[in-house]
Amino acid sequence: MGEVRVGLLVLYSERVEACRDFYASLGLDLLREQHGGGPVHYAAELPDGLVLEIYPGSPGRSTGRLRLGLVVPATAQLPKGEHKVTDPDGRVVVVNAVRGALRAVAGPAPPEAAP
């Protein structure tokens, strides 16, 4: 099988603003978006190209149990090491706080365009 990577992860939440605040506190730069007449939601593009979005959910449309792992820079509030935290919807988020710059996971370089 060829190389595979995750490109999009969407969380549906009835607590969109609280989840936005939670994930922003971990370092995600979540931007407010709305496409046409669709719902207002938040999106962040991570260094490896993964887009994480938080959309409004409803009782019948929410992201239930999910275990998410993030690697973030260590801070005074989140020292180096592994931390298990819970988002406003009750999802466990394993946060690995590391020292130094994070490097994107790079795939193969795209072929050069033919002239």
CSV table of C-alpha atoms in Angstrom, one decimal, residues 29-81:
chain,number,residue,atom,x,y,z
A,29,ASP,CA,-4.5,28.3,16.1
A,30,LEU,CA,-8.2,27.8,15.4
A,31,LEU,CA,-9.7,30.2,12.9
A,32,ARG,CA,-13.4,30.9,12.6
A,33,GLU,CA,-14.8,29.7,9.3
A,34,GLN,CA,-18.1,29.6,7.5
A,35,HIS,CA,-18.5,28.2,3.9
A,36,GLY,CA,-21.5,29.7,2.2
A,37,GLY,CA,-24.7,29.0,4.2
A,38,GLY,CA,-23.0,26.3,6.3
A,39,PRO,CA,-22.4,26.5,10.1
A,40,VAL,CA,-19.8,28.6,11.7
A,41,HIS,CA,-16.9,26.3,12.8
A,42,TYR,CA,-13.3,26.5,13.7
A,43,ALA,CA,-10.3,25.0,11.9
A,44,ALA,CA,-6.6,24.7,12.5
A,45,GLU,CA,-4.0,23.4,10.1
A,46,LEU,CA,-1.1,21.5,11.8
A,47,PRO,CA,2.5,21.6,10.5
A,48,ASP,CA,2.1,18.2,8.8
A,49,GLY,CA,-1.0,19.4,6.8
A,50,LEU,CA,-3.6,17.8,9.0
A,51,VAL,CA,-6.7,20.0,9.4
A,52,LEU,CA,-8.6,19.7,12.7
A,53,GLU,CA,-12.1,21.2,12.6
A,54,ILE,CA,-14.6,21.7,15.4
A,55,TYR,CA,-18.2,21.8,14.1
A,56,PRO,CA,-21.4,22.3,16.0
A,57,GLY,CA,-23.0,19.0,16.9
A,58,SER,CA,-26.4,17.9,18.2
A,59,PRO,CA,-27.5,15.0,20.3
A,60,GLY,CA,-27.7,12.8,17.2
A,61,ARG,CA,-24.6,14.2,15.6
A,62,SER,CA,-21.6,14.5,17.9
A,63,THR,CA,-18.2,12.9,18.1
A,64,GLY,CA,-18.4,10.4,20.9
A,65,ARG,CA,-15.6,8.5,22.4
A,66,LEU,CA,-12.3,9.4,20.8
A,67,ARG,CA,-8.8,9.3,22.1
A,68,LEU,CA,-6.7,12.0,20.5
A,69,GLY,CA,-3.0,12.5,20.9
A,70,LEU,CA,-1.2,15.8,20.4
A,71,VAL,CA,2.5,16.8,20.5
A,72,VAL,CA,2.9,20.4,21.7
A,73,PRO,CA,5.8,22.6,22.9
A,74,ALA,CA,6.3,22.4,26.7
A,75,THR,CA,5.4,25.5,28.6
A,76,ALA,CA,5.3,26.6,32.2
A,77,GLN,CA,1.6,25.6,32.3
A,78,LEU,CA,2.3,22.3,30.5
A,79,PRO,CA,5.7,21.0,31.5
A,80,LYS,CA,7.7,18.4,29.5
A,81,GLY,CA,6.1,15.0,29.6
